[in-house]
PDB file of C-alpha atoms and ligand atoms in Angstrom:
ATOM      1  CA  MET A 169       8.714  20.377  21.318  1.00 90.00           C
ATOM      2  CA  ILE A 170       7.323  23.783  20.362  1.00 95.00           C
ATOM      3  CA  LYS A 171       9.471  25.701  17.845  1.00 97.00           C
ATOM      4  CA  LEU A 172       8.560  29.363  17.437  1.00 98.00           C
ATOM      5  CA  LYS A 173       9.078  30.768  13.939  1.00 98.00           C
ATOM      6  CA  THR A 174      10.543  34.068  12.772  1.00 98.00           C
ATOM      7  CA  ALA A 175       8.718  36.172  10.183  1.00 97.00           C
ATOM      8  CA  GLU A 176      11.104  34.825   7.523  1.00 98.00           C
ATOM      9  CA  GLU A 177      10.437  31.234   8.536  1.00 98.00           C
ATOM     10  CA  ILE A 178       6.709  31.867   8.443  1.00 98.00           C
ATOM     11  CA  GLU A 179       7.057  33.078   4.849  1.00 98.00           C
ATOM     12  CA  LEU A 180       8.896  29.859   3.949  1.00 98.00           C
ATOM     13  CA  MET A 181       6.114  27.889   5.605  1.00 98.00           C
ATOM     14  CA  ARG A 182       3.556  29.845   3.588  1.00 98.00           C
ATOM     15  CA  GLU A 183       5.395  28.776   0.432  1.00 98.00           C
ATOM     16  CA  SER A 184       5.183  25.106   1.414  1.00 98.00           C
ATOM     17  CA  ALA A 185       1.560  25.453   2.482  1.00 98.00           C
ATOM     18  CA  LEU A 186       0.630  27.093  -0.827  1.00 98.00           C
ATOM     19  CA  ILE A 187       2.133  24.199  -2.783  1.00 98.00           C
ATOM     20  CA  VAL A 188      -0.230  21.917  -0.886  1.00 98.00           C
ATOM     21  CA  SER A 189      -3.118  24.341  -1.493  1.00 98.00           C
ATOM     22  CA  LYS A 190      -2.439  24.358  -5.231  1.00 98.00           C
ATOM     23  CA  THR A 191      -2.048  20.583  -5.300  1.00 98.00           C
ATOM     24  CA  LEU A 192      -5.460  20.160  -3.684  1.00 98.00           C
ATOM     25  CA  GLY A 193      -6.868  22.700  -6.153  1.00 98.00           C
ATOM     26  CA  MET A 194      -5.524  20.653  -9.057  1.00 98.00           C
ATOM     27  CA  ILE A 195      -6.915  17.471  -7.508  1.00 98.00           C
ATOM     28  CA  ALA A 196     -10.328  19.100  -6.924  1.00 98.00           C
ATOM     29  CA  ALA A 197     -10.943  19.199 -10.672  1.00 98.00           C
ATOM     30  CA  GLU A 198     -10.054  15.492 -10.971  1.00 98.00           C
ATOM     31  CA  VAL A 199     -12.233  14.085  -8.186  1.00 98.00           C
ATOM     32  CA  LYS A 200     -15.115  12.408 -10.001  1.00 98.00           C
ATOM     33  CA  PRO A 201     -16.770   9.002 -10.307  1.00 98.00           C
ATOM     34  CA  GLY A 202     -14.469   6.438 -11.932  1.00 98.00           C
ATOM     35  CA  VAL A 203     -11.122   7.919 -10.925  1.00 98.00           C
ATOM     36  CA  THR A 204      -9.013   5.878  -8.517  1.00 98.00           C
ATOM     37  CA  THR A 205      -7.223   7.278  -5.510  1.00 98.00           C
ATOM     38  CA  LEU A 206      -3.949   5.841  -6.873  1.00 98.00           C
ATOM     39  CA  GLN A 207      -4.405   7.898 -10.054  1.00 98.00           C
ATOM     40  CA  LEU A 208      -5.011  11.041  -7.982  1.00 98.00           C
ATOM     41  CA  ASP A 209      -1.978  10.232  -5.844  1.00 98.00           C
ATOM     42  CA  ALA A 210       0.271   9.978  -8.915  1.00 98.00           C
ATOM     43  CA  MET A 211      -1.014  13.336 -10.219  1.00 98.00           C
ATOM     44  CA  ALA A 212      -0.329  14.963  -6.866  1.00 98.00           C
ATOM     45  CA  GLU A 213       3.207  13.585  -6.619  1.00 98.00           C
ATOM     46  CA  THR A 214       4.083  14.902 -10.089  1.00 98.00           C
ATOM     47  CA  PHE A 215       2.519  18.296  -9.312  1.00 98.00           C
ATOM     48  CA  ILE A 216       4.377  18.664  -6.008  1.00 98.00           C
ATOM     49  CA  ARG A 217       7.728  17.764  -7.562  1.00 98.00           C
ATOM     50  CA  ASP A 218       7.070  20.091 -10.517  1.00 98.00           C
ATOM     51  CA  HIS A 219       6.707  22.892  -7.956  1.00 98.00           C
ATOM     52  CA  GLY A 220      10.150  22.254  -6.493  1.00 98.00           C
ATOM     53  CA  ALA A 221       8.944  20.417  -3.404  1.00 98.00           C
ATOM     54  CA  VAL A 222       8.941  16.851  -2.131  1.00 98.00           C
ATOM     55  CA  PRO A 223       5.773  14.997  -1.103  1.00 98.00           C
ATOM     56  CA  GLY A 224       5.654  15.402   2.669  1.00 98.00           C
ATOM     57  CA  PHE A 225       3.974  12.097   3.501  1.00 97.00           C
ATOM     58  CA  LEU A 226       5.822   9.776   1.105  1.00 96.00           C
ATOM     59  CA  GLY A 227       8.079   7.645   3.313  1.00 95.00           C
ATOM     60  CA  LEU A 228       7.189   9.603   6.452  1.00 96.00           C
ATOM     61  CA  TYR A 229       6.892   6.914   9.148  1.00 95.00           C
ATOM     62  CA  ASP A 230       7.067   4.606   6.064  1.00 95.00           C
ATOM     63  CA  PHE A 231       3.751   5.816   4.585  1.00 97.00           C
ATOM     64  CA  PRO A 232       3.737   4.420   1.008  1.00 97.00           C
ATOM     65  CA  ASN A 233       2.187   7.327  -0.946  1.00 98.00           C
ATOM     66  CA  SER A 234       1.996  11.104  -1.361  1.00 98.00           C
ATOM     67  CA  LEU A 235      -1.634  11.568  -0.351  1.00 98.00           C
ATOM     68  CA  CYS A 236      -3.676  10.098   2.465  1.00 98.00           C
ATOM     69  CA  MET A 237      -6.939   9.084   0.807  1.00 98.00           C
ATOM     70  CA  SER A 238      -9.800   8.303   3.167  1.00 98.00           C
ATOM     71  CA  PRO A 239     -13.209   7.647   1.553  1.00 98.00           C
ATOM     72  CA  ASN A 240     -16.559   7.558   3.368  1.00 98.00           C
ATOM     73  CA  ALA A 241     -16.169   5.780   6.742  1.00 98.00           C
ATOM     74  CA  GLN A 242     -12.392   6.180   6.688  1.00 98.00           C
ATOM     75  CA  VAL A 243     -11.345   9.002   8.992  1.00 98.00           C
ATOM     76  CA  VAL A 244      -7.704   9.598   8.033  1.00 98.00           C
ATOM     77  CA  HIS A 245      -4.519   7.831   6.873  1.00 98.00           C
ATOM     78  CA  GLY A 246      -6.205   5.793   4.123  1.00 98.00           C
ATOM     79  CA  ILE A 247      -3.794   4.372   1.553  1.00 98.00           C
ATOM     80  CA  PRO A 248      -4.477   5.107  -2.142  1.00 98.00           C
ATOM     81  CA  ASN A 249      -5.694   2.064  -4.086  1.00 98.00           C
ATOM     82  CA  ASP A 250      -7.196   1.089  -7.442  1.00 98.00           C
ATOM     83  CA  THR A 251     -10.852   1.158  -6.381  1.00 98.00           C
ATOM     84  CA  PRO A 252     -12.708   3.768  -8.472  1.00 98.00           C
ATOM     85  CA  LEU A 253     -14.568   6.503  -6.613  1.00 98.00           C
ATOM     86  CA  GLN A 254     -18.338   6.292  -6.961  1.00 98.00           C
ATOM     87  CA  GLU A 255     -21.113   8.849  -7.263  1.00 98.00           C
ATOM     88  CA  GLY A 256     -22.185   9.867  -3.749  1.00 98.00           C
ATOM     89  CA  ASP A 257     -18.871   9.025  -2.086  1.00 98.00           C
ATOM     90  CA  ILE A 258     -16.893  11.488  -0.034  1.00 98.00           C
ATOM     91  CA  ILE A 259     -13.109  11.415  -0.056  1.00 98.00           C
ATOM     92  CA  SER A 260     -10.916  13.074   2.560  1.00 98.00           C
ATOM     93  CA  ILE A 261      -7.608  14.001   0.956  1.00 98.00           C
ATOM     94  CA  ASP A 262      -4.672  14.970   3.154  1.00 98.00           C
ATOM     95  CA  CYS A 263      -1.562  16.332   1.453  1.00 98.00           C
ATOM     96  CA  GLY A 264       1.914  17.301   2.618  1.00 98.00           C
ATOM     97  CA  ALA A 265       4.790  19.066   0.900  1.00 98.00           C
ATOM     98  CA  LEU A 266       8.350  19.778   2.010  1.00 98.00           C
ATOM     99  CA  LYS A 267      10.233  22.733   0.576  1.00 98.00           C
ATOM    100  CA  ASN A 268      13.099  24.830   2.016  1.00 98.00           C
ATOM    101  CA  ASP A 269      13.107  22.446   5.006  1.00 98.00           C
ATOM    102  CA  PHE A 270       9.547  23.383   5.992  1.00 98.00           C
ATOM    103  CA  TYR A 271       6.368  21.358   5.735  1.00 98.00           C
ATOM    104  CA  GLY A 272       2.926  22.259   4.511  1.00 98.00           C
ATOM    105  CA  ASP A 273       0.111  19.912   5.581  1.00 98.00           C
ATOM    106  CA  HIS A 274      -3.576  20.323   4.974  1.00 97.00           C
ATOM    107  CA  ALA A 275      -6.685  18.461   4.050  1.00 98.00           C
ATOM    108  CA  TYR A 276     -10.126  18.767   2.483  1.00 98.00           C
ATOM    109  CA  THR A 277     -13.065  16.398   2.185  1.00 98.00           C
ATOM    110  CA  PHE A 278     -14.424  16.343  -1.365  1.00 98.00           C
ATOM    111  CA  GLU A 279     -17.840  15.300  -2.658  1.00 98.00           C
ATOM    112  CA  VAL A 280     -17.829  12.795  -5.518  1.00 98.00           C
ATOM    113  CA  GLY A 281     -20.716  13.823  -7.745  1.00 97.00           C
ATOM    114  CA  GLU A 282     -23.897  14.414  -5.761  1.00 97.00           C
ATOM    115  CA  VAL A 283     -23.859  13.404  -2.079  1.00 98.00           C
ATOM    116  CA  SER A 284     -26.812  13.068   0.285  1.00 98.00           C
ATOM    117  CA  PRO A 285     -27.992  16.163   2.202  1.00 98.00           C
ATOM    118  CA  GLU A 286     -26.976  14.622   5.539  1.00 98.00           C
ATOM    119  CA  VAL A 287     -23.447  13.995   4.300  1.00 98.00           C
ATOM    120  CA  LYS A 288     -23.277  17.519   2.864  1.00 98.00           C
ATOM    121  CA  LYS A 289     -24.197  18.834   6.314  1.00 98.00           C
ATOM    122  CA  LEU A 290     -21.447  16.764   7.962  1.00 98.00           C
ATOM    123  CA  LEU A 291     -18.896  18.347   5.622  1.00 98.00           C
ATOM    124  CA  GLU A 292     -20.242  21.867   6.160  1.00 98.00           C
ATOM    125  CA  VAL A 293     -20.279  21.549   9.957  1.00 98.00           C
ATOM    126  CA  THR A 294     -16.764  20.052  10.040  1.00 98.00           C
ATOM    127  CA  LYS A 295     -15.383  22.871   7.894  1.00 98.00           C
ATOM    128  CA  GLN A 296     -17.156  25.481  10.028  1.00 98.00           C
ATOM    129  CA  SER A 297     -15.680  23.881  13.142  1.00 98.00           C
ATOM    130  CA  LEU A 298     -12.208  24.317  11.660  1.00 98.00           C
ATOM    131  CA  TYR A 299     -12.663  28.091  11.439  1.00 98.00           C
ATOM    132  CA  ILE A 300     -14.272  28.193  14.888  1.00 98.00           C
ATOM    133  CA  GLY A 301     -11.141  26.505  16.207  1.00 98.00           C
ATOM    134  CA  ILE A 302      -8.763  28.742  14.259  1.00 98.00           C
ATOM    135  CA  ARG A 303     -10.480  31.827  15.726  1.00 98.00           C
ATOM    136  CA  GLU A 304      -9.323  30.707  19.200  1.00 98.00           C
ATOM    137  CA  PHE A 305      -5.678  30.297  18.131  1.00 98.00           C
ATOM    138  CA  ARG A 306      -4.421  33.684  19.361  1.00 98.00           C
ATOM    139  CA  VAL A 307      -1.969  35.065  21.894  1.00 98.00           C
ATOM    140  CA  GLY A 308      -3.274  34.637  25.424  1.00 95.00           C
ATOM    141  CA  ASN A 309      -5.493  31.650  24.639  1.00 98.00           C
ATOM    142  CA  ARG A 310      -4.538  28.051  25.265  1.00 98.00           C
ATOM    143  CA  VAL A 311      -4.682  24.713  23.472  1.00 98.00           C
ATOM    144  CA  GLY A 312      -7.843  23.796  25.364  1.00 98.00           C
ATOM    145  CA  ASP A 313      -9.667  26.859  24.041  1.00 98.00           C
ATOM    146  CA  VAL A 314      -9.328  25.640  20.447  1.00 98.00           C
ATOM    147  CA  GLY A 315     -10.360  22.104  21.333  1.00 98.00           C
ATOM    148  CA  TYR A 316     -13.290  23.262  23.452  1.00 98.00           C
ATOM    149  CA  ALA A 317     -14.665  25.477  20.692  1.00 98.00           C
ATOM    150  CA  ILE A 318     -14.433  22.744  18.056  1.00 98.00           C
ATOM    151  CA  GLN A 319     -15.904  20.083  20.346  1.00 98.00           C
ATOM    152  CA  LYS A 320     -18.816  22.228  21.547  1.00 98.00           C
ATOM    153  CA  PHE A 321     -19.880  23.223  18.037  1.00 98.00           C
ATOM    154  CA  THR A 322     -19.464  19.683  16.675  1.00 98.00           C
ATOM    155  CA  GLU A 323     -21.348  17.952  19.489  1.00 98.00           C
ATOM    156  CA  GLU A 324     -24.193  20.472  19.256  1.00 98.00           C
ATOM    157  CA  HIS A 325     -24.794  18.942  15.830  1.00 98.00           C
ATOM    158  CA  GLY A 326     -24.816  15.434  17.291  1.00 98.00           C
ATOM    159  CA  TYR A 327     -21.539  14.397  15.682  1.00 98.00           C
ATOM    160  CA  GLY A 328     -18.610  12.512  17.211  1.00 98.00           C
ATOM    161  CA  VAL A 329     -15.236  14.196  17.780  1.00 98.00           C
ATOM    162  CA  VAL A 330     -12.372  11.765  17.209  1.00 98.00           C
ATOM    163  CA  ARG A 331     -10.106  11.644  20.274  1.00 98.00           C
ATOM    164  CA  GLU A 332      -7.197   9.445  19.215  1.00 98.00           C
ATOM    165  CA  LEU A 333      -5.948  11.724  16.423  1.00 98.00           C
ATOM    166  CA  VAL A 334      -5.158  15.395  16.866  1.00 98.00           C
ATOM    167  CA  GLY A 335      -3.720  18.470  15.159  1.00 98.00           C
ATOM    168  CA  HIS A 336      -0.121  19.471  15.808  1.00 98.00           C
ATOM    169  CA  GLY A 337       2.623  22.025  15.618  1.00 98.00           C
ATOM    170  CA  LEU A 338       4.177  22.220  12.164  1.00 98.00           C
ATOM    171  CA  GLY A 339       7.533  23.432  10.835  1.00 98.00           C
ATOM    172  CA  ARG A 340      10.809  21.723  10.015  1.00 98.00           C
ATOM    173  CA  LYS A 341       9.062  18.623  11.294  1.00 98.00           C
ATOM    174  CA  MET A 342       5.651  17.440  10.173  1.00 97.00           C
ATOM    175  CA  HIS A 343       4.694  16.893  13.789  1.00 97.00           C
ATOM    176  CA  GLU A 344       5.985  19.381  16.364  1.00 98.00           C
ATOM    177  CA  GLY A 345       4.466  20.506  19.621  1.00 97.00           C
ATOM    178  CA  PRO A 346       1.937  21.325  20.780  1.00 98.00           C
ATOM    179  CA  GLU A 347      -0.628  18.640  20.132  1.00 98.00           C
ATOM    180  CA  MET A 348      -3.886  20.296  19.106  1.00 98.00           C
ATOM    181  CA  PRO A 349      -6.830  18.086  20.107  1.00 98.00           C
ATOM    182  CA  ASN A 350     -10.272  18.801  18.691  1.00 98.00           C
ATOM    183  CA  TYR A 351     -11.737  18.500  22.183  1.00 98.00           C
ATOM    184  CA  GLY A 352     -10.757  20.090  25.454  1.00 98.00           C
ATOM    185  CA  ARG A 353     -11.481  22.421  28.324  1.00 98.00           C
ATOM    186  CA  ARG A 354     -11.313  26.183  28.276  1.00 98.00           C
ATOM    187  CA  GLY A 355      -8.150  27.667  29.758  1.00 98.00           C
ATOM    188  CA  ARG A 356      -6.233  24.374  29.831  1.00 98.00           C
ATOM    189  CA  GLY A 357      -3.050  23.364  28.088  1.00 98.00           C
ATOM    190  CA  LYS A 358      -0.150  25.226  26.545  1.00 98.00           C
ATOM    191  CA  LYS A 359      -0.453  28.979  26.162  1.00 98.00           C
ATOM    192  CA  PHE A 360      -0.267  30.407  22.633  1.00 98.00           C
ATOM    193  CA  VAL A 361       2.471  32.920  21.821  1.00 98.00           C
ATOM    194  CA  GLU A 362       3.597  34.924  18.796  1.00 98.00           C
ATOM    195  CA  GLY A 363       5.311  32.835  16.108  1.00 98.00           C
ATOM    196  CA  MET A 364       3.558  29.545  16.825  1.00 98.00           C
ATOM    197  CA  THR A 365       2.636  27.531  13.731  1.00 98.00           C
ATOM    198  CA  VAL A 366       0.155  24.681  13.866  1.00 98.00           C
ATOM    199  CA  ALA A 367      -2.056  22.453  11.779  1.00 98.00           C
ATOM    200  CA  ILE A 368      -5.629  22.522  13.070  1.00 98.00           C
ATOM    201  CA  GLU A 369      -7.599  19.563  11.749  1.00 98.00           C
ATOM    202  CA  PRO A 370     -11.012  18.504  13.025  1.00 98.00           C
ATOM    203  CA  MET A 371     -11.902  14.887  12.242  1.00 98.00           C
ATOM    204  CA  THR A 372     -15.648  14.557  12.652  1.00 98.00           C
ATOM    205  CA  ASN A 373     -17.769  11.408  12.588  1.00 98.00           C
ATOM    206  CA  MET A 374     -21.450  11.455  11.675  1.00 98.00           C
ATOM    207  CA  GLY A 375     -22.078   8.845  14.364  1.00 98.00           C
ATOM    208  CA  THR A 376     -19.946   7.542  17.203  1.00 98.00           C
ATOM    209  CA  LYS A 377     -16.617   9.144  18.009  1.00 98.00           C
ATOM    210  CA  SER A 378     -15.110   5.651  18.277  1.00 98.00           C
ATOM    211  CA  ILE A 379     -12.671   4.501  15.637  1.00 98.00           C
ATOM    212  CA  LYS A 380     -10.844   1.355  14.608  1.00 98.00           C
ATOM    213  CA  GLN A 381      -7.750   0.684  12.543  1.00 98.00           C
ATOM    214  CA  LEU A 382      -7.338  -1.650   9.582  1.00 97.00           C
ATOM    215  CA  LYS A 383      -4.702  -4.379   9.614  1.00 96.00           C
ATOM    216  CA  ASP A 384      -2.652  -2.323   7.136  1.00 96.00           C
ATOM    217  CA  GLY A 385      -1.433  -0.421  10.193  1.00 96.00           C
ATOM    218  CA  TRP A 386      -2.589   2.904   8.741  1.00 97.00           C
ATOM    219  CA  THR A 387      -6.235   3.271   7.814  1.00 98.00           C
ATOM    220  CA  ILE A 388      -8.436   4.713  10.565  1.00 98.00           C
ATOM    221  CA  LEU A 389     -12.185   4.257  10.164  1.00 98.00           C
ATOM    222  CA  THR A 390     -15.316   4.884  12.154  1.00 98.00           C
ATOM    223  CA  ALA A 391     -16.351   2.050  14.472  1.00 98.00           C
ATOM    224  CA  ASP A 392     -19.983   2.243  13.277  1.00 98.00           C
ATOM    225  CA  GLY A 393     -19.240   2.477   9.552  1.00 98.00           C
ATOM    226  CA  LYS A 394     -20.835   5.931   9.241  1.00 98.00           C
ATOM    227  CA  PRO A 395     -19.054   8.673   7.246  1.00 98.00           C
ATOM    228  CA  SER A 396     -16.327  10.906   8.616  1.00 98.00           C
ATOM    229  CA  ALA A 397     -14.992  14.286   7.440  1.00 98.00           C
ATOM    230  CA  HIS A 398     -11.593  15.977   7.780  1.00 98.00           C
ATOM    231  CA  PHE A 399     -10.602  19.584   7.104  1.00 98.00           C
ATOM    232  CA  GLU A 400      -7.185  21.019   7.939  1.00 98.00           C
ATOM    233  CA  HIS A 401      -5.429  24.377   7.661  1.00 98.00           C
ATOM    234  CA  ASP A 402      -1.903  25.553   8.516  1.00 98.00           C
ATOM    235  CA  VAL A 403      -2.040  28.613  10.770  1.00 98.00           C
ATOM    236  CA  ALA A 404       0.522  30.988  12.288  1.00 98.00           C
ATOM    237  CA  ILE A 405       0.127  33.528  15.067  1.00 98.00           C
ATOM    238  CA  VAL A 406       1.099  36.888  13.566  1.00 97.00           C
ATOM    239  CA  ASN A 407       0.532  40.151  15.465  1.00 97.00           C
ATOM    240  CA  GLY A 408      -1.197  38.100  18.129  1.00 97.00           C
ATOM    241  CA  LYS A 409      -3.846  36.735  15.781  1.00 97.00           C
ATOM    242  CA  PRO A 410      -4.381  33.629  13.658  1.00 98.00           C
ATOM    243  CA  GLU A 411      -3.199  33.944  10.073  1.00 98.00           C
ATOM    244  CA  LEU A 412      -3.810  31.232   7.477  1.00 98.00           C
ATOM    245  CA  LEU A 413      -0.747  29.927   5.659  1.00 98.00           C
ATOM    246  CA  SER A 414      -2.853  27.541   3.581  1.00 98.00           C
ATOM    247  CA  THR A 415      -5.926  28.349   1.516  1.00 98.00           C
ATOM    248  CA  PHE A 416      -8.869  26.496   0.004  1.00 98.00           C
ATOM    249  CA  LYS A 417      -9.238  29.158  -2.703  1.00 98.00           C
ATOM    250  CA  TYR A 418      -7.714  26.964  -5.426  1.00 98.00           C
ATOM    251  CA  ILE A 419     -10.203  24.233  -4.567  1.00 98.00           C
ATOM    252  CA  TYR A 420     -13.042  26.750  -4.709  1.00 98.00           C
ATOM    253  CA  GLU A 421     -11.833  28.099  -8.055  1.00 98.00           C
ATOM    254  CA  ALA A 422     -11.837  24.561  -9.456  1.00 98.00           C
ATOM    255  CA  LEU A 423     -15.301  23.830  -8.077  1.00 98.00           C
ATOM    256  CA  GLY A 424     -16.880  27.220  -8.792  1.00 98.00           C
ATOM    257  CA  ILE A 425     -17.563  27.937  -5.117  1.00 97.00           C
ATOM    258  CA  GLU A 426     -17.792  31.514  -3.801  1.00 97.00           C
ATOM    259  CA  SER A 427     -16.558  31.907  -0.233  1.00 97.00           C
ATOM    260  CA  ASP A 428     -15.318  34.635   2.092  1.00 96.00           C
ATOM    261  CA  GLU A 429     -14.666  32.194   4.963  1.00 97.00           C
ATOM    262  CA  GLU A 430     -10.887  32.862   4.976  1.00 98.00           C
ATOM    263  CA  ASP A 431     -11.015  36.660   4.859  1.00 97.00           C
ATOM    264  CA  GLU A 432     -10.758  37.245   8.605  1.00 96.00           C
ATOM    265  CA  PHE A 433      -7.639  35.049   8.805  1.00 97.00           C
ATOM    266  CA  THR A 434      -5.781  36.421   5.798  1.00 93.00           C
ATOM    267  CA  SER A 435      -2.898  38.847   6.149  1.00 79.00           C
ATOM    268  CA  SER A 436      -3.490  42.178   4.371  1.00 62.00           C
ATOM    269  CA  THR A 437      -0.054  41.842   2.770  1.00 62.00           C
ATOM    270  CA  VAL A 438      -0.891  38.602   0.971  1.00 58.00           C
ATOM    271  CA  LYS A 439      -4.571  39.223   0.298  1.00 47.00           C
ATOM    272  CA  SER A 440      -4.263  40.364  -3.309  1.00 42.00           C
TER     273      SER A 440
HETATM  274 MG1  LIG B 542      -2.703  16.595   7.210  1.00 95.33          MG
HETATM  275 MG1  LIG B 543      -1.795  17.430  10.061  1.00 95.33          MG
END
């Protein structure tokens, strides 16, 4: 079900989204060879609670932890464990927070030490595809326009677009309508209107788009064992246009990255 949000509700959602953004920024400084995903998960849970929120994933559909931790060939929904990260790994970290009855939910794929150029390119293309999709999330467009744009750009690079998992509406529930696939046809699907809030989240495989699931009932990984990347933002339609509720700026501050990629999607009232 699609729940449109008032301006006040969108501000509450921004608060929840920013807790996730800051959590990922804190985690960014801790992602290095030798650290375990369970250690990072514990840090994130403490940080989220210290900011007056509740981890959004913990217990949701019985998920056991606060962060989804998906290294290398894992696409999404990996469960934190005590295996140390290694130089050259990538780790997709998805984080949720619940505050004032609204969820924040976004994700970033981090490099552990130095990664290979081809993996770096996978991450760059996946992140670019996220913004290409967000650009289509505006009044008058439809769900298929976002999916088409992401799919076209991704497949032009020879990568696989995961079909079985999709983005989603976001609000008082972690998963509201509409579903936001990362593939689609122009002009198809639900029409976007003012006050819609969604999580857009391309999941991009270096090789085949096919996936499989581990027996743990959660972990999704690529069928061919090649790496997969995942980037996610929370976005609202404000004044007809896409506005980011989440930000990667805390991650970039931690990693010393300069970027203006969010500027076109940032409200003038929250820019400073
Ligand atoms: Mg997520
Ligand atoms: Mg999501």
